[in-house]
Amino acid sequence: GNSVTQMEGPVTLSEEAFLTINCTYTATGYPSLFWYVQYPGEGLQLLLKATKADDKGSNKGFEATYRKETTSFHLEKGSVQVSDSAVYFCALFGNQFYFGTGTSLTVIP
Amino acid sequence: DGGITQSPKYLFRKEGQNVTLSCEQNLNHDAMYWYRQDPGQGLRLIYYSQIVNDFQKGDIAEGYSVSREKKESFPLTVTSAQKNPTAFYLCASSPGASETQYFGPGTRLLVL
C-alpha cells in the first residue's frame, strides 16, 4: 500500500541554520509528492510539489527533489527564519492523498 | 477572495449530541474532502466527494456523515456514535480528484 514516513520532531534550529526534514515513501506506481506547512491554529498550505522522478519543487527558499531510486522527497532550506516555525507535512497522491505525521520546526533568534 | 471557509472555529459538543461542521468553497472545485487531525498524527481521511450528490467513505468514516447537495458546500456531521470526537477537523478541495488539495482553516471540536 501507499504510505509516507517523516523524521520525527520536534526540530529546533537557530536562525540562519540549514534545514533538512527527511521524508520517504512507499507507493505503487508513480505518485505525486507534496510538502505542506501548517502554522499554529491554521489549516495546511501547499509549500511545494513534484509530479515525476527527478523533478525539484521549490518555493520560499524551500526545495525538495523527487528521488525515485531512494523513494525520498527530503525538504531543505539553506537559511531558516523565525517565521518558518511551523509543522511540515510530507504527502503523496496515489489513488488518494496520504500524509506523514508531521515534523514540528521551531526556529529561535 | 477565493478560498475555503470553515465554521465555526471552535465547537463544543455535549454527550449524545450530533454537531455539524460547515465547509464552503468558492474555487469552483469539483472535489472536496474532510480530514481529522489528532496530536502527533498525520491527517486521516473521513469522507470525500468528487462530484455533487456523490461521496465515498475514507479511512475513518464510522460515526460521521456528510452530504454534497451543492458544489460549494460539504458539511460534516459528527454523530453521537463517534465516541472520541475531540480533534481538529480540516476541510479541503481540489479541482479534480488527482490534483493539489487546498485546505480551510479548520474547526476544533471539543467535548463537554
Short mmCIF file of C-alpha atoms in Angstrom, two decimals:
data_model
loop_
_atom_site.label_atom_id
_atom_site.label_comp_id
_atom_site.label_asym_id
_atom_site.label_seq_id
_atom_site.Cartn_x
_atom_site.Cartn_y
_atom_site.Cartn_z
CA GLY A 1 0.00 0.00 0.00
CA ASN A 2 0.87 3.67 -0.01
CA SER A 3 2.45 5.39 2.97
CA VAL A 4 4.70 8.28 3.95
CA THR A 5 7.30 8.30 6.71
CA GLN A 6 8.73 11.54 8.06
CA MET A 7 11.52 12.17 10.52
CA GLU A 8 10.15 12.71 13.98
CA GLY A 9 10.41 16.07 15.64
CA PRO A 10 10.44 18.39 17.20
CA VAL A 11 13.30 20.12 15.42
CA THR A 12 14.81 23.27 16.93
CA LEU A 13 17.24 25.39 14.93
CA SER A 14 18.89 28.75 15.29
CA GLU A 15 18.05 31.43 12.74
CA GLU A 16 20.08 31.09 9.50
CA ALA A 17 20.80 27.40 10.12
CA PHE A 18 20.40 24.78 7.39
CA LEU A 19 17.23 22.69 7.50
CA THR A 20 16.61 19.16 6.33
CA ILE A 21 13.42 17.24 7.06
CA ASN A 22 13.54 13.68 5.79
CA CYS A 23 10.63 12.06 4.01
CA THR A 24 10.47 8.62 2.44
CA TYR A 25 7.52 6.96 0.80
CA THR A 26 6.11 3.63 -0.24
CA ALA A 27 3.86 3.57 -3.25
CA THR A 28 2.75 1.57 -6.22
CA GLY A 29 3.21 3.31 -9.50
CA TYR A 30 4.44 6.89 -9.77
CA PRO A 31 2.80 9.13 -7.20
CA SER A 32 2.94 12.91 -7.00
CA LEU A 33 4.75 14.19 -3.90
CA PHE A 34 3.98 17.25 -1.80
CA TRP A 35 5.14 19.28 1.17
CA TYR A 36 2.50 21.17 3.13
CA VAL A 37 3.07 23.61 6.00
CA GLN A 38 0.74 24.26 8.93
CA TYR A 39 1.08 27.35 11.11
CA PRO A 40 -0.40 27.25 14.64
CA GLY A 41 -4.18 27.04 14.67
CA GLU A 42 -4.48 27.09 10.89
CA GLY A 43 -5.11 24.71 8.04
CA LEU A 44 -2.44 23.30 5.76
CA GLN A 45 -0.90 25.32 2.96
CA LEU A 46 0.80 23.82 -0.07
CA LEU A 47 4.52 24.59 0.10
CA LEU A 48 5.80 22.74 -2.96
CA LYS A 49 5.22 19.67 -5.09
CA ALA A 50 6.84 17.40 -7.66
CA THR A 51 4.97 15.16 -10.05
CA LYS A 52 7.67 12.92 -11.53
CA ALA A 53 11.08 11.49 -10.80
CA ASP A 54 13.98 13.98 -10.64
CA ASP A 55 11.60 16.94 -10.52
CA LYS A 56 12.56 19.61 -8.00
CA GLY A 57 9.83 21.55 -6.27
CA SER A 58 10.74 24.92 -4.78
CA ASN A 59 9.01 27.80 -3.00
CA LYS A 60 10.01 30.49 -0.47
CA GLY A 61 13.59 29.17 -0.33
CA PHE A 62 12.48 25.60 0.35
CA GLU A 63 13.39 22.80 -2.04
CA ALA A 64 12.71 19.09 -2.41
CA THR A 65 13.76 16.66 -5.14
CA TYR A 66 11.74 13.60 -6.14
CA ARG A 67 14.20 10.70 -5.85
CA LYS A 68 12.69 7.51 -7.18
CA GLU A 69 15.81 5.42 -6.58
CA THR A 70 15.74 6.18 -2.85
CA THR A 71 11.95 6.77 -2.64
CA SER A 72 12.62 10.05 -0.91
CA PHE A 73 11.45 13.68 -1.03
CA HIS A 74 13.53 15.46 1.62
CA LEU A 75 12.74 19.10 2.38
CA GLU A 76 15.67 21.54 2.58
CA LYS A 77 16.23 25.22 3.20
CA GLY A 78 19.59 26.90 3.29
CA SER A 79 18.86 29.54 5.92
CA VAL A 80 15.78 29.32 8.12
CA GLN A 81 13.97 32.27 9.68
CA VAL A 82 11.87 32.57 12.80
CA SER A 83 8.81 32.87 10.56
CA ASP A 84 9.47 29.33 9.25
CA SER A 85 8.41 27.90 12.62
CA ALA A 86 5.53 25.56 11.81
CA VAL A 87 4.63 21.91 11.30
CA TYR A 88 5.65 20.42 7.96
CA PHE A 89 3.81 17.51 6.34
CA CYS A 90 5.06 15.31 3.55
CA ALA A 91 2.33 13.77 1.40
CA LEU A 92 1.85 11.65 -1.66
CA PHE A 93 -1.01 11.21 -4.06
CA GLY A 94 -1.59 7.70 -5.38
CA ASN A 95 -5.28 6.85 -5.51
CA GLN A 96 -5.84 9.29 -2.65
CA PHE A 97 -3.72 11.59 -0.51
CA TYR A 98 -1.53 10.05 2.20
CA PHE A 99 0.06 12.35 4.76
CA GLY A 100 3.01 11.85 7.05
CA THR A 101 2.68 12.53 10.78
CA GLY A 102 4.23 15.98 10.53
CA THR A 103 7.50 17.45 11.78
CA SER A 104 7.40 20.44 14.11
CA LEU A 105 10.07 23.06 13.46
CA THR A 106 10.95 25.86 15.87
CA VAL A 107 13.47 28.49 14.81
CA ILE A 108 14.97 30.58 17.58
CA PRO A 109 16.55 34.01 17.08
CA ASP B 1 -11.35 36.47 -2.40
CA GLY B 2 -11.39 32.83 -3.45
CA GLY B 3 -10.89 30.22 -0.80
CA ILE B 4 -12.26 27.70 1.61
CA THR B 5 -14.08 28.71 4.76
CA GLN B 6 -14.87 26.55 7.75
CA SER B 7 -17.12 27.42 10.63
CA PRO B 8 -17.18 27.61 13.49
CA LYS B 9 -13.54 27.90 14.54
CA TYR B 10 -14.34 26.15 17.85
CA LEU B 11 -17.28 23.85 18.52
CA PHE B 12 -18.40 22.21 21.73
CA ARG B 13 -20.40 19.02 21.80
CA LYS B 14 -22.35 17.52 24.65
CA GLU B 15 -22.59 13.79 25.17
CA GLY B 16 -25.11 12.19 22.82
CA GLN B 17 -25.38 15.27 20.62
CA ASN B 18 -24.91 15.49 16.87
CA VAL B 19 -23.00 18.51 15.60
CA THR B 20 -22.41 19.78 12.07
CA LEU B 21 -19.23 21.42 10.80
CA SER B 22 -19.54 23.73 7.83
CA CYS B 23 -17.21 23.83 4.81
CA GLU B 24 -17.75 26.20 1.88
CA GLN B 25 -15.54 26.88 -1.14
CA ASN B 26 -15.82 29.41 -3.95
CA LEU B 27 -12.96 27.99 -6.02
CA ASN B 28 -15.29 26.07 -8.34
CA HIS B 29 -13.54 22.86 -7.32
CA ASP B 30 -15.25 19.56 -8.05
CA ALA B 31 -13.68 17.52 -5.25
CA MET B 32 -13.97 18.12 -1.51
CA TYR B 33 -12.56 16.27 1.49
CA TRP B 34 -12.80 16.01 5.26
CA TYR B 35 -9.80 15.07 7.41
CA ARG B 36 -9.32 14.56 11.09
CA GLN B 37 -6.07 15.63 12.78
CA ASP B 38 -5.05 14.36 16.21
CA PRO B 39 -1.93 15.46 18.13
CA GLY B 40 1.20 13.73 16.87
CA GLN B 41 -0.63 12.10 14.00
CA GLY B 42 -0.99 12.88 10.37
CA LEU B 43 -4.26 13.65 8.66
CA ARG B 44 -6.76 10.84 8.34
CA LEU B 45 -9.41 10.91 5.63
CA ILE B 46 -13.01 10.77 6.84
CA TYR B 47 -15.07 11.31 3.66
CA TYR B 48 -14.54 12.69 0.20
CA SER B 49 -16.72 13.78 -2.68
CA GLN B 50 -15.67 14.04 -6.31
CA ILE B 51 -18.95 15.41 -7.66
CA VAL B 52 -22.24 16.79 -6.39
CA ASN B 53 -24.62 14.24 -4.86
CA ASP B 54 -21.88 11.64 -4.56
CA PHE B 55 -19.42 10.86 -1.76
CA GLN B 56 -17.27 7.99 -0.52
CA LYS B 57 -16.04 6.83 2.85
CA GLY B 58 -12.44 7.39 3.76
CA ASP B 59 -10.35 5.51 6.27
CA ILE B 60 -12.25 6.56 9.42
CA ALA B 61 -15.87 7.22 8.35
CA GLU B 62 -17.57 5.49 11.28
CA GLY B 63 -19.51 7.95 13.43
CA TYR B 64 -19.55 10.64 10.73
CA SER B 65 -21.90 11.58 7.91
CA VAL B 66 -21.73 14.05 5.02
CA SER B 67 -23.84 15.50 2.23
CA ARG B 68 -22.97 17.18 -1.05
CA GLU B 69 -26.10 18.88 -2.32
CA LYS B 70 -24.22 21.83 -3.78
CA LYS B 71 -20.82 22.07 -5.42
CA GLU B 72 -19.75 24.77 -2.97
CA SER B 73 -20.72 23.03 0.25
CA PHE B 74 -19.66 19.81 2.01
CA PRO B 75 -20.90 19.77 5.62
CA LEU B 76 -19.72 17.11 8.06
CA THR B 77 -21.93 15.81 10.87
CA VAL B 78 -20.26 14.23 13.87
CA THR B 79 -22.85 11.88 15.29
CA SER B 80 -23.29 10.54 18.81
CA ALA B 81 -21.86 7.25 17.52
CA GLN B 82 -18.41 8.85 17.29
CA LYS B 83 -17.07 8.07 20.75
CA ASN B 84 -13.89 10.10 20.57
CA PRO B 85 -14.71 13.21 18.53
CA THR B 86 -12.24 15.64 20.11
CA ALA B 87 -9.91 16.64 17.27
CA PHE B 88 -9.05 19.30 14.72
CA TYR B 89 -11.14 18.89 11.56
CA LEU B 90 -9.85 20.09 8.21
CA CYS B 91 -11.78 20.51 5.01
CA ALA B 92 -10.04 20.60 1.64
CA SER B 93 -10.95 20.93 -2.00
CA SER B 94 -9.25 20.29 -5.33
CA PRO B 95 -10.10 20.95 -8.98
CA GLY B 96 -10.14 17.22 -9.62
CA ALA B 97 -9.53 14.08 -7.60
CA SER B 98 -5.86 13.76 -8.51
CA GLU B 99 -4.89 17.40 -8.13
CA THR B 100 -3.41 19.55 -5.40
CA GLN B 101 -5.66 19.98 -2.39
CA TYR B 102 -6.32 23.35 -0.77
CA PHE B 103 -7.24 23.49 2.88
CA GLY B 104 -9.57 25.54 5.02
CA PRO B 105 -8.52 26.99 8.42
CA GLY B 106 -10.02 24.10 10.41
CA THR B 107 -12.56 23.59 13.19
CA ARG B 108 -11.53 22.41 16.64
CA LEU B 109 -14.20 20.18 18.21
CA LEU B 110 -14.24 19.71 21.96
CA VAL B 111 -16.50 17.52 24.08
CA LEU B 112 -18.10 18.95 27.22
#
